[in-house]
PDB file of C-alpha atoms in Angstrom:
ATOM      1  CA  UNK E   1       4.074  -5.460   0.663  1.00 92.00           C
ATOM      2  CA  UNK E   2       7.147  -7.276   1.972  1.00 95.00           C
ATOM      3  CA  UNK E   3       7.770  -9.161   5.190  1.00 95.00           C
ATOM      4  CA  UNK E   4      10.908  -7.632   6.684  1.00 97.00           C
ATOM      5  CA  UNK E   5      10.954  -9.666   9.888  1.00 97.00           C
ATOM      6  CA  UNK E   6       8.861 -11.960  12.051  1.00 97.00           C
ATOM      7  CA  UNK E   7       9.905 -12.175  15.679  1.00 96.00           C
ATOM      8  CA  UNK E   8       8.505 -14.047  18.650  1.00 96.00           C
ATOM      9  CA  UNK E   9       9.435 -13.322  22.235  1.00 95.00           C
ATOM     10  CA  UNK E  10       8.347 -15.405  25.227  1.00 92.00           C
ATOM     11  CA  UNK E  11       6.507 -13.491  27.948  1.00 92.00           C
ATOM     12  CA  UNK E  12       6.389 -14.087  31.705  1.00 87.00           C
ATOM     13  CA  UNK E  13       2.958 -15.716  31.463  1.00 81.00           C
ATOM     14  CA  UNK E  14       2.994 -19.478  30.805  1.00 80.00           C
ATOM     15  CA  UNK E  15       2.713 -20.389  27.111  1.00 80.00           C
ATOM     16  CA  UNK E  16       2.452 -16.695  26.186  1.00 88.00           C
ATOM     17  CA  UNK E  17       4.409 -15.286  23.245  1.00 93.00           C
ATOM     18  CA  UNK E  18       4.539 -11.796  21.755  1.00 96.00           C
ATOM     19  CA  UNK E  19       4.554 -11.995  17.959  1.00 97.00           C
ATOM     20  CA  UNK E  20       5.675  -9.014  15.909  1.00 97.00           C
ATOM     21  CA  UNK E  21       5.697  -8.747  12.138  1.00 97.00           C
ATOM     22  CA  UNK E  22       7.483  -5.891  10.403  1.00 98.00           C
ATOM     23  CA  UNK E  23       6.084  -5.086   6.961  1.00 97.00           C
ATOM     24  CA  UNK E  24       7.478  -2.676   4.387  1.00 97.00           C
ATOM     25  CA  UNK E  25       6.143  -1.289   1.140  1.00 96.00           C
ATOM     26  CA  UNK E  26       2.595  -1.251   2.532  1.00 95.00           C
ATOM     27  CA  UNK E  27       0.557   0.486  -0.150  1.00 93.00           C
ATOM     28  CA  UNK E  28      -2.597   0.942   1.925  1.00 93.00           C
ATOM     29  CA  UNK E  29      -2.775   0.850   5.706  1.00 92.00           C
ATOM     30  CA  UNK E  30      -6.569   0.603   5.434  1.00 93.00           C
ATOM     31  CA  UNK E  31      -6.361  -2.586   3.381  1.00 93.00           C
ATOM     32  CA  UNK E  32      -3.639  -3.957   5.682  1.00 94.00           C
ATOM     33  CA  UNK E  33      -5.881  -3.333   8.686  1.00 93.00           C
ATOM     34  CA  UNK E  34      -8.891  -4.987   7.064  1.00 95.00           C
ATOM     35  CA  UNK E  35      -6.871  -8.049   6.027  1.00 94.00           C
ATOM     36  CA  UNK E  36      -5.244  -8.381   9.466  1.00 94.00           C
ATOM     37  CA  UNK E  37      -8.635  -8.230  11.171  1.00 94.00           C
ATOM     38  CA  UNK E  38     -10.008 -10.847   8.773  1.00 93.00           C
ATOM     39  CA  UNK E  39      -7.017 -13.098   9.490  1.00 93.00           C
ATOM     40  CA  UNK E  40      -6.622 -12.616  13.252  1.00 93.00           C
ATOM     41  CA  UNK E  41     -10.030 -11.395  14.394  1.00 93.00           C
ATOM     42  CA  UNK E  42     -11.327  -8.188  15.909  1.00 92.00           C
ATOM     43  CA  UNK E  43      -8.900  -6.419  18.264  1.00 91.00           C
ATOM     44  CA  UNK E  44     -10.208  -6.452  21.826  1.00 90.00           C
ATOM     45  CA  UNK E  45     -12.563  -9.331  21.051  1.00 93.00           C
ATOM     46  CA  UNK E  46     -10.694 -12.125  19.226  1.00 93.00           C
ATOM     47  CA  UNK E  47      -7.142 -10.792  19.478  1.00 93.00           C
ATOM     48  CA  UNK E  48      -5.000  -8.127  21.133  1.00 95.00           C
ATOM     49  CA  UNK E  49      -3.634  -7.049  17.749  1.00 95.00           C
ATOM     50  CA  UNK E  50      -1.894  -3.672  17.611  1.00 95.00           C
ATOM     51  CA  UNK E  51      -0.689  -1.680  14.599  1.00 94.00           C
ATOM     52  CA  UNK E  52       2.344   0.588  14.877  1.00 96.00           C
ATOM     53  CA  UNK E  53       3.762   2.563  11.992  1.00 96.00           C
ATOM     54  CA  UNK E  54       3.271   5.156   9.330  1.00 93.00           C
ATOM     55  CA  UNK E  55       3.753   5.575   5.626  1.00 93.00           C
ATOM     56  CA  UNK E  56       4.773   2.308   4.041  1.00 95.00           C
ATOM     57  CA  UNK E  57       6.294   0.569   7.095  1.00 97.00           C
ATOM     58  CA  UNK E  58       4.067  -1.077   9.707  1.00 97.00           C
ATOM     59  CA  UNK E  59       4.489  -3.436  12.640  1.00 97.00           C
ATOM     60  CA  UNK E  60       1.731  -5.836  13.668  1.00 97.00           C
ATOM     61  CA  UNK E  61       1.969  -7.133  17.245  1.00 97.00           C
ATOM     62  CA  UNK E  62      -0.176  -9.610  19.168  1.00 96.00           C
ATOM     63  CA  UNK E  63      -0.051 -12.273  21.886  1.00 93.00           C
ATOM     64  CA  UNK E  64      -3.190 -14.160  20.934  1.00 91.00           C
ATOM     65  CA  UNK E  65      -4.008 -16.089  18.976  1.00 89.00           C
ATOM     66  CA  UNK E  66      -0.738 -17.873  19.720  1.00 89.00           C
ATOM     67  CA  UNK E  67       0.783 -19.076  16.451  1.00 92.00           C
ATOM     68  CA  UNK E  68       4.056 -20.742  15.571  1.00 91.00           C
ATOM     69  CA  UNK E  69       6.550 -18.842  13.427  1.00 93.00           C
ATOM     70  CA  UNK E  70       5.618 -20.949  10.403  1.00 95.00           C
ATOM     71  CA  UNK E  71       1.871 -20.435  10.971  1.00 95.00           C
ATOM     72  CA  UNK E  72       2.483 -16.691  11.304  1.00 95.00           C
ATOM     73  CA  UNK E  73       4.498 -16.594   8.068  1.00 95.00           C
ATOM     74  CA  UNK E  74       1.757 -18.543   6.249  1.00 95.00           C
ATOM     75  CA  UNK E  75      -0.940 -16.215   7.636  1.00 94.00           C
ATOM     76  CA  UNK E  76       0.913 -13.038   6.585  1.00 94.00           C
ATOM     77  CA  UNK E  77       1.774 -14.426   3.160  1.00 94.00           C
ATOM     78  CA  UNK E  78      -1.908 -15.254   2.671  1.00 92.00           C
ATOM     79  CA  UNK E  79      -2.795 -11.659   3.587  1.00 90.00           C
ATOM     80  CA  UNK E  80      -0.255 -10.374   1.080  1.00 88.00           C
ATOM     81  CA  UNK E  81      -1.784 -12.467  -1.701  1.00 89.00           C
ATOM     82  CA  UNK E  82      -5.187 -10.890  -1.058  1.00 85.00           C
ATOM     83  CA  UNK E  83      -3.791  -7.363  -1.227  1.00 77.00           C
TER      84      UNK E  83
END
C-alpha cells in the first residue's frame, strides 16, 4: 500500500478540516477498513470516516478526529506497517 496524497481542506465550520488520504496498491480493502477503524474509531460513533474506491485505489475521508498533516501521515504509515 502506498500513500499517493494527503490533503486537508478547511470547512465553513470553525476549526473544522476535511482530511482525505489517497492510497494505491491496496491489497485488501477488508484489512484496510479494519486498520482504519482501529486507528480512527468506529464510523458514526468515534469518527465520520468514509471509504471511496475500488480495486487497489481507495480514498479515506474524515473531519473528526481533527489531525494535523503530520499526525495523519504518521497514523497512515502506522496502518501500513500493520498490513
